[in-house]
Amino acid sequence: MTTVKRFTAHAARVATAVVGGVVIASAGLVACSSGDGDSARLESLGYVVPNPIMTTNAGTSLGVATDAAKVSARLYPGASIAGPEGQLLPNPDIVTATRAGDDPRRVDYVINDKAQYSDGHPVVCDDFVLTQAASSDPALFGSDLPLFYQVESIDCAPGNKQFAVHFKEGFGNRYMELFSAGTVMPAHIVAEKAEVADVVSAVASEDQETKTRIAQAWQDTFNVTRTDPASVPTSGPYSVAERGEDGHLKLVANPHYAGPAPVQDPLYVYPSTVDVTKLAEDRALGVADLDTDVRPQDVGLDGDDWVVQTPISERVDTLRLSGINQLESEEARRAFGECVDRARIAADVKKATGMDVQPTGLRVVPPTHALAPQLQPTNDAAMAVNLDSAREHLGGQQIRIGYLDSTPRYKTIVESIQASCADAGIEVQPIALSADSYGTLGQDYDVLLDTRGSFGRNSSENTNVFSRLEAIRASEENLQRDSMTIPLTTEPRQIAVEHHVDYVTDNGSDAGLAWNMDRWTEQDHPVESTEDHHE
């Protein structure tokens, strides 16, 4: 039994986020203290993310790997915002999406007339076309935006505030998952870097050299190690004022943002490589989303000034398969999944980190979802280990698994898979990747391990967490049959909030805590206490 302080609201308090003028109330991850209110306020409000800060473009494979959405959620908010209860909230500060009454495969978008980037340039449909163009050629753009597979075309006149998205036959229900946080980037800046008049005309051309320049600009412009992020305009409530020597970003209010100004100005976002202990000692840290190699008690975040929680994540550590060479057939991909022992992985992760994770074979819904218990037979079937079948289809084969080396538990997971698959005669070769040399799935490795939620994924299916049970069950079975991904275990999380900081609310999307960081508030006195919870 351990004692932890909960990030739950006290008796009459709710965390309030203003999204498009609508007040969204939810239980907050509210810091608490039993102190008398005399402790000093922070010198500055800092937020530590669990990965290196490499890019603000969450649509790149590098952005997915390094959780760029945790940095860019309020730099480039997108068309919808994932809320704290697993819902998708419209974001009319940027754009309003409406399904066409006469065509179920068409969604009409109207961009807010006042939506501008921090350089004063309007947000236009070109920005959304660029996202779709990047998704259509992952090899060229280094993109990871699979749900756009469902999109047939986008109608956009360059510079216009209106556009329409046309879906392929059988798709369209998941339109609110498109254009997510950190994926709608300023096309006018990319066009300038690529030396083209406008992105819409350029991507529609057959000029491969032009497309290559656009693709390179789409990656390099938002890579903070290649381009000064302070020189790149943003569309959200925050813009980047500077990048520090330690890799942190100083965020300040975007004066051109159409919605409410951020409460905290400035706000500092720090990479996982920062000295957390020193930040805490300097009173420069308010919120920390820690990776599993950092224990709060070892970096000074376990005293009365801090509230620490290890919530059950809705995101899942997942293998993504290339679908080529030895993994081209469904049978081979399923066979690889059959040598993966999720219970063993969970035990190994707990041994390495001291944190519990939950095995899962579900792809559409997380284990925390209300319908998950009713899908248990489907889940059990997807997680079944069958070494004989694995040996029959892949025995004697080598499978290379790539993983980001800055996330320590990934090494533990891959080594666990290596051991269990060896029992089926399958050689798993770990490929450690750095953030600045991430490689390409299908070329540098056969399988990629990363962490993801279900929003924006499972592009072959028209169902999501909001669908009916029978539709979800059918999709889970289809996805298991195809086995282009292999879900493993839930993401372990450690969150710490300093007791002067209020309105910090978590969610299960890639943005995590950052989804409403422009609403975070530093109080003059510690937030009122809640009772300790024992578990």
XYZ file of C-alpha atoms in Angstrom:
535
model
C 0.000 0.000 0.000
C 1.413 3.378 -0.964
C 0.190 6.825 -0.094
C -0.205 9.314 -2.904
C -1.861 12.688 -3.127
C -4.477 12.768 -5.827
C -4.760 15.372 -8.540
C -8.499 15.404 -7.943
C -10.421 18.570 -7.241
C -11.420 19.343 -3.694
C -15.050 19.636 -2.678
C -16.344 22.431 -4.872
C -13.457 23.045 -7.245
C -13.354 22.160 -10.901
C -10.648 22.914 -13.407
C -12.024 25.192 -16.057
C -10.718 25.439 -19.597
C -12.036 27.962 -22.080
C -12.187 26.489 -25.564
C -13.681 28.635 -28.275
C -15.624 30.657 -25.723
C -17.227 27.522 -24.236
C -16.470 26.732 -20.614
C -15.450 23.097 -20.205
C -15.545 21.930 -16.586
C -13.757 18.802 -15.451
C -12.091 17.326 -12.442
C -8.734 19.038 -12.212
C -5.290 17.717 -11.444
C -5.174 20.209 -8.630
C -2.077 20.636 -6.531
C -2.697 20.276 -2.832
C -0.910 21.028 0.401
C -1.452 20.915 4.112
C 0.725 23.987 4.572
C -0.378 27.338 5.961
C 0.127 29.282 2.740
C 3.395 30.973 3.727
C 5.663 29.155 1.256
C 7.101 31.246 -1.540
C 5.661 31.459 -5.022
C 7.658 30.197 -7.962
C 10.261 32.445 -9.543
C 8.975 31.274 -12.935
C 6.577 28.598 -14.133
C 8.380 25.741 -15.845
C 6.980 22.562 -17.376
C 9.163 19.484 -17.965
C 8.169 17.078 -20.745
C 9.262 13.407 -20.793
C 11.311 13.571 -24.011
C 13.883 15.746 -25.769
C 12.376 18.779 -27.512
C 13.334 18.249 -31.143
C 10.442 19.596 -33.213
C 7.152 21.440 -32.853
C 5.711 19.505 -35.822
C 3.736 16.665 -34.254
C 2.888 15.273 -37.691
C 6.422 14.085 -38.391
C 7.633 10.655 -37.351
C 10.191 12.463 -35.189
C 7.382 14.477 -33.631
C 5.423 11.330 -32.797
C 8.525 9.672 -31.344
C 9.410 12.629 -29.120
C 5.835 13.560 -28.127
C 5.977 16.921 -29.890
C 2.268 17.432 -29.175
C 3.168 17.981 -25.522
C 5.093 21.063 -26.648
C 2.989 22.280 -29.569
C -0.558 21.686 -28.287
C -1.011 25.417 -27.648
C 1.401 26.596 -30.327
C -0.533 24.937 -33.177
C -3.888 23.881 -31.639
C -5.563 22.230 -34.631
C -9.219 21.758 -35.550
C -10.184 19.761 -32.453
C -8.846 19.510 -28.929
C -8.785 16.270 -26.964
C -10.342 17.032 -23.593
C -9.810 15.572 -20.120
C -12.623 13.007 -20.325
C -11.540 11.458 -23.628
C -13.827 13.709 -25.651
C -12.960 15.712 -28.767
C -13.798 19.405 -28.418
C -14.294 21.663 -31.448
C -11.848 24.557 -31.649
C -13.646 27.489 -33.319
C -10.789 29.810 -32.356
C -9.099 28.211 -35.368
C -11.743 26.508 -37.529
C -15.289 25.128 -37.499
C -16.059 21.800 -39.194
C -19.575 20.811 -40.307
C -20.696 17.626 -42.033
C -22.437 18.389 -45.327
C -26.121 17.502 -45.161
C -26.272 16.351 -48.771
C -23.060 14.302 -48.788
C -21.990 12.113 -45.828
C -18.476 11.903 -47.278
C -17.916 15.694 -47.262
C -17.010 17.917 -44.330
C -17.012 21.695 -44.769
C -14.509 23.814 -42.850
C -14.726 27.542 -42.147
C -11.600 29.123 -40.679
C -12.132 31.823 -38.065
C -11.903 35.236 -39.765
C -9.691 36.423 -36.904
C -7.401 33.373 -36.877
C -3.858 34.599 -37.498
C -0.316 33.466 -36.949
C 1.894 35.397 -34.583
C 3.421 37.224 -37.572
C -0.016 38.577 -38.512
C -0.482 36.273 -41.506
C -3.981 34.757 -41.646
C -4.613 31.069 -41.090
C -5.864 29.812 -44.467
C -6.831 26.548 -46.130
C -3.300 26.188 -47.554
C -2.177 25.210 -44.042
C -4.603 22.285 -43.968
C -3.767 21.176 -47.513
C -0.108 21.040 -46.502
C -0.962 18.608 -43.690
C -2.831 16.325 -46.090
C -0.031 16.535 -48.663
C 2.543 15.559 -46.050
C 0.434 12.582 -44.983
C 0.176 11.272 -48.541
C 3.925 10.636 -48.898
C 5.405 9.526 -45.551
C 8.719 8.515 -47.105
C 9.284 11.944 -48.668
C 7.878 14.091 -45.845
C 8.922 11.915 -42.910
C 5.288 12.115 -41.812
C 3.205 9.960 -39.478
C -0.409 10.961 -40.135
C -2.092 7.661 -41.030
C -5.735 8.703 -40.660
C -5.464 10.850 -43.787
C -5.560 7.569 -45.710
C -9.333 8.010 -45.392
C -9.256 11.368 -47.222
C -9.837 11.390 -50.966
C -9.256 15.091 -51.661
C -9.439 18.631 -50.293
C -11.032 21.551 -52.138
C -9.049 24.706 -51.387
C -8.461 27.907 -53.318
C -5.076 29.284 -52.178
C -5.465 31.919 -49.476
C -9.116 31.093 -48.788
C -10.785 30.818 -45.389
C -13.071 27.970 -46.488
C -12.346 24.452 -47.719
C -13.963 21.029 -47.994
C -12.590 17.587 -47.182
C -13.885 14.663 -49.254
C -13.550 11.179 -47.769
C -13.216 7.866 -49.533
C -16.211 5.551 -49.707
C -17.048 4.137 -46.284
C -15.220 6.825 -44.324
C -15.937 10.215 -42.771
C -17.145 9.465 -39.243
C -13.745 10.274 -37.743
C -13.292 13.721 -39.259
C -12.781 15.341 -35.836
C -9.558 13.341 -35.427
C -7.994 15.044 -38.454
C -5.835 18.188 -38.158
C -4.935 17.483 -34.542
C -2.717 19.545 -32.244
C 0.703 20.257 -33.681
C -0.075 19.137 -37.238
C -1.494 22.257 -38.949
C 1.562 24.337 -39.685
C 2.050 27.751 -41.403
C 2.108 26.968 -45.116
C 3.281 30.473 -46.005
C 6.515 29.902 -44.098
C 7.039 26.474 -45.676
C 6.374 27.996 -49.105
C 8.907 30.731 -48.399
C 11.557 28.211 -47.318
C 10.820 25.989 -50.326
C 10.806 28.983 -52.683
C 7.335 28.358 -54.125
C 4.510 30.828 -54.689
C 1.935 28.801 -52.788
C 1.806 25.311 -51.339
C -1.565 24.333 -52.818
C -0.435 24.727 -56.419
C 2.994 23.279 -55.705
C 1.782 20.017 -54.143
C -0.770 19.593 -56.938
C 1.984 19.735 -59.546
C 3.928 16.755 -60.827
C 7.245 18.488 -60.172
C 9.073 16.083 -57.871
C 11.904 18.525 -57.195
C 9.427 21.116 -55.934
C 7.670 18.565 -53.734
C 11.015 17.497 -52.314
C 11.825 21.089 -51.335
C 8.424 21.445 -49.675
C 8.873 18.164 -47.810
C 12.293 19.207 -46.552
C 10.990 22.602 -45.460
C 8.026 20.959 -43.692
C 10.485 18.996 -41.589
C 13.376 21.433 -41.118
C 11.377 24.609 -40.416
C 9.924 23.190 -37.197
C 12.967 21.201 -36.110
C 14.253 23.350 -33.254
C 17.835 22.148 -33.747
C 17.867 23.334 -37.383
C 15.707 26.460 -37.282
C 15.412 29.031 -34.489
C 11.861 28.369 -33.231
C 11.535 32.033 -32.249
C 11.620 32.865 -35.970
C 8.681 30.571 -36.793
C 5.150 31.970 -36.312
C 2.469 30.054 -34.407
C -1.334 30.025 -34.538
C -2.150 29.249 -30.890
C -2.242 31.284 -27.684
C 1.518 30.895 -27.279
C 4.471 31.663 -29.516
C 8.137 30.846 -28.952
C 10.257 33.779 -27.768
C 13.575 31.949 -27.473
C 15.303 28.587 -27.168
C 17.752 28.227 -24.294
C 21.139 26.532 -24.329
C 19.675 23.584 -22.419
C 17.007 23.136 -25.107
C 14.105 24.758 -23.241
C 11.565 26.964 -25.001
C 10.308 30.241 -23.573
C 6.654 30.649 -24.545
C 4.966 34.051 -24.583
C 1.487 35.242 -25.525
C 0.666 35.387 -29.235
C -0.856 38.871 -29.641
C -2.697 37.791 -32.795
C -4.453 34.771 -31.291
C -8.229 34.881 -31.836
C -9.084 33.257 -28.492
C -8.415 34.157 -24.845
C -4.875 35.197 -23.957
C -2.871 32.684 -21.908
C -3.002 33.143 -18.146
C 0.677 32.405 -17.602
C 3.061 34.606 -19.602
C 5.813 33.571 -19.969
C 5.779 29.788 -19.591
C 8.968 27.724 -19.904
C 8.939 24.224 -21.431
C 11.955 22.062 -20.571
C 13.174 18.843 -22.217
C 13.672 15.602 -20.281
C 17.436 16.181 -20.345
C 17.216 19.183 -18.012
C 18.443 19.101 -14.405
C 15.070 18.714 -12.680
C 16.576 18.957 -9.203
C 18.127 22.350 -9.929
C 14.922 23.653 -11.504
C 12.995 22.687 -8.384
C 15.621 24.213 -6.089
C 15.555 27.435 -8.128
C 11.752 27.611 -7.818
C 11.506 27.464 -11.605
C 9.416 24.303 -11.963
C 5.644 24.043 -11.640
C 4.611 20.988 -13.661
C 6.598 17.862 -14.511
C 5.613 14.973 -16.779
C 8.462 12.619 -15.915
C 9.807 9.623 -17.775
C 10.221 6.396 -15.821
C 13.983 6.781 -15.349
C 13.400 9.808 -13.100
C 11.920 9.106 -9.682
C 10.251 12.145 -8.072
C 11.848 11.442 -4.690
C 15.306 11.496 -6.282
C 14.867 14.966 -7.795
C 13.186 16.747 -4.897
C 9.574 16.505 -6.055
C 8.239 14.437 -3.164
C 7.979 17.046 -0.401
C 4.959 18.948 0.891
C 5.282 21.429 -1.974
C 4.503 18.756 -4.559
C 1.647 16.485 -5.550
C 2.724 13.338 -7.388
C 0.493 10.902 -9.226
C 1.008 7.836 -11.422
C -2.238 7.739 -13.438
C -3.282 4.875 -15.684
C -2.550 6.121 -19.180
C -4.914 5.816 -22.126
C -1.904 5.610 -24.430
C -0.296 2.282 -25.243
C 3.285 1.261 -26.029
C 2.795 -0.224 -29.486
C 4.740 -2.001 -32.217
C 4.171 -0.673 -35.737
C 5.044 -3.194 -38.454
C 6.434 -2.278 -41.870
C 4.222 -4.710 -43.799
C 6.995 -5.574 -46.248
C 9.615 -8.300 -46.672
C 9.209 -10.995 -44.005
C 6.224 -9.123 -42.526
C 4.330 -8.666 -45.792
C 1.609 -11.250 -45.149
C -1.113 -11.105 -42.504
C -0.105 -14.577 -41.349
C 3.482 -13.504 -40.728
C 2.441 -10.349 -38.879
C 0.016 -12.265 -36.673
C 2.698 -14.890 -36.048
C 5.077 -12.216 -34.820
C 2.401 -11.024 -32.408
C 2.004 -14.585 -31.171
C 5.561 -14.686 -29.843
C 5.053 -11.442 -27.901
C 4.318 -12.173 -24.235
C 2.625 -9.065 -22.855
C 2.451 -10.398 -19.297
C 6.209 -10.850 -19.408
C 6.652 -7.319 -20.749
C 4.509 -5.886 -17.946
C 6.537 -7.763 -15.334
C 9.832 -6.631 -16.873
C 8.701 -2.996 -17.065
C 7.601 -3.065 -13.428
C 10.917 -4.597 -12.387
C 12.836 -1.889 -14.260
C 10.685 1.098 -13.296
C 8.746 0.109 -10.189
C 5.541 1.091 -11.999
C 2.542 -1.037 -12.925
C 1.460 -1.238 -16.560
C -1.494 -3.087 -18.011
C -1.177 -5.553 -20.927
C -3.636 -4.977 -23.762
C -4.416 -6.330 -27.198
C -7.019 -3.670 -28.014
C -6.367 -1.008 -30.634
C -9.538 1.101 -30.822
C -10.216 1.560 -27.107
C -7.742 1.864 -24.220
C -7.975 -0.476 -21.220
C -9.466 2.420 -19.221
C -12.459 2.761 -21.569
C -15.912 1.911 -20.206
C -16.440 -0.698 -22.939
C -13.118 -2.477 -22.387
C -14.541 -5.080 -19.946
C -17.139 -6.097 -22.550
C -14.327 -6.627 -25.058
C -12.324 -8.910 -22.773
C -12.756 -12.066 -24.932
C -11.545 -10.093 -27.962
C -8.670 -8.725 -25.906
C -7.686 -12.173 -24.622
C -7.682 -13.617 -28.146
C -5.465 -10.794 -29.415
C -2.965 -11.301 -26.574
C -2.723 -15.095 -26.842
C 0.833 -16.464 -27.092
C 1.277 -19.295 -29.616
C 4.947 -20.170 -30.045
C 4.223 -23.078 -32.401
C 2.386 -20.822 -34.850
C 5.059 -18.133 -34.541
C 7.767 -20.715 -35.241
C 5.885 -22.125 -38.239
C 5.616 -18.778 -40.013
C 8.723 -16.886 -38.861
C 11.125 -19.421 -37.357
C 14.696 -18.658 -38.414
C 13.813 -15.077 -39.435
C 15.342 -11.890 -38.048
C 13.096 -8.988 -37.028
C 14.709 -5.593 -36.361
C 12.856 -3.466 -33.799
C 13.705 0.235 -33.718
C 13.130 2.305 -30.592
C 14.054 5.749 -29.284
C 16.988 5.312 -26.912
C 16.045 8.352 -24.798
C 13.022 6.416 -23.480
C 14.598 3.829 -21.147
C 11.603 1.499 -20.851
C 11.660 0.912 -24.621
C 14.931 -0.981 -24.240
C 13.340 -3.104 -21.513
C 10.326 -3.855 -23.725
C 12.399 -4.814 -26.758
C 14.651 -7.055 -24.679
C 11.560 -8.759 -23.253
C 10.219 -9.376 -26.768
C 13.660 -10.585 -27.829
C 13.596 -13.211 -25.072
C 10.045 -14.452 -25.672
C 10.392 -14.621 -29.465
C 13.690 -16.495 -29.168
C 11.620 -19.350 -27.747
C 9.909 -19.536 -31.154
C 13.197 -19.452 -33.061
C 12.722 -15.816 -34.101
C 15.724 -13.511 -33.752
C 14.800 -10.017 -32.598
C 17.524 -7.439 -33.177
C 17.171 -4.239 -31.097
C 17.951 -1.060 -33.066
C 18.522 1.889 -30.710
C 17.656 5.191 -32.399
C 18.547 8.736 -31.457
C 16.172 11.649 -31.923
C 18.479 13.257 -34.479
C 18.974 10.020 -36.431
C 15.618 8.307 -36.307
C 15.750 6.303 -39.520
C 12.829 4.995 -41.573
C 10.446 2.110 -40.924
C 10.859 -0.571 -43.575
C 14.412 0.489 -44.360
C 16.399 0.848 -41.158
C 14.185 -1.460 -39.099
C 11.224 -3.783 -39.683
C 9.190 -2.784 -36.633
C 9.016 0.468 -34.665
C 8.161 0.752 -30.976
C 6.499 3.970 -29.890
C 3.612 5.171 -27.737
C 0.258 6.286 -29.063
C -3.423 6.728 -28.388
C -6.107 5.583 -30.794
C -7.035 9.048 -32.097
C -5.653 9.488 -35.599
C -4.667 5.815 -35.890
C -6.245 2.589 -37.201
C -6.874 4.243 -40.564
C -8.483 1.171 -42.137
C -11.446 1.499 -39.771
C -14.263 4.046 -39.576
C -14.895 3.403 -35.879
C -13.364 5.043 -32.831
C -13.890 5.214 -29.064
C -17.277 6.905 -29.569
C -18.710 4.099 -31.726
C -21.154 1.404 -30.642
C -19.875 -1.746 -28.967
C -20.556 -4.105 -31.867
C -18.840 -1.796 -34.347
C -15.824 -1.502 -32.057
C -15.664 -5.277 -31.593
C -15.736 -5.810 -35.368
C -12.984 -3.235 -35.861
C -10.852 -4.789 -33.129
C -11.149 -8.157 -34.865
C -10.316 -6.639 -38.266
C -7.270 -4.854 -36.875
C -6.070 -8.006 -35.143
C -6.469 -9.953 -38.381
C -4.405 -7.357 -40.240
C -1.883 -6.883 -37.389
C -0.143 -3.843 -38.835
C 0.226 -2.798 -35.213
C 0.727 -4.829 -32.047
C -0.411 -3.072 -28.848
C 1.617 -4.112 -25.819
C 1.136 -2.386 -22.461
C -0.154 0.922 -21.148
C 2.253 3.842 -20.930
C 3.573 4.366 -17.377
C 3.214 7.982 -16.251
C 4.523 10.130 -13.421
C 3.103 13.616 -12.980
C 4.178 16.180 -10.392
C 2.539 19.568 -9.784
C 3.859 22.278 -7.438
C 1.211 23.273 -4.917
C 0.818 26.871 -6.107
C -0.173 25.757 -9.615
C -3.860 25.275 -10.389
C -6.041 24.166 -13.324
C -3.629 21.480 -14.506
C -5.752 18.731 -16.066
C -4.557 15.583 -17.789
C -6.015 13.829 -20.806
C -5.358 10.620 -22.696
C -4.221 12.178 -25.959
C -0.667 12.721 -27.141
C -0.821 16.271 -25.736
C -1.353 14.991 -22.184
C -1.149 17.792 -19.617
C -0.373 20.401 -22.275
C -3.827 20.424 -23.842
C -4.857 23.416 -21.670
C -1.531 24.779 -20.449
C -2.598 28.289 -21.449
C -5.140 28.023 -18.576
C -2.616 27.011 -15.919
C -2.614 29.490 -13.056
C -0.032 30.218 -10.386
C -1.782 31.155 -7.163
C -0.395 33.414 -4.412
C -1.113 30.695 -1.862
C -1.056 26.913 -2.062
C -4.156 25.361 -3.552
C -6.469 23.945 -0.889
C -5.638 20.447 0.219
C -7.346 17.164 -0.466
C -7.070 14.123 1.711
C -4.334 11.654 0.907
C -5.534 8.590 -0.918
C -4.211 5.142 -0.082
C -3.820 2.450 -2.666
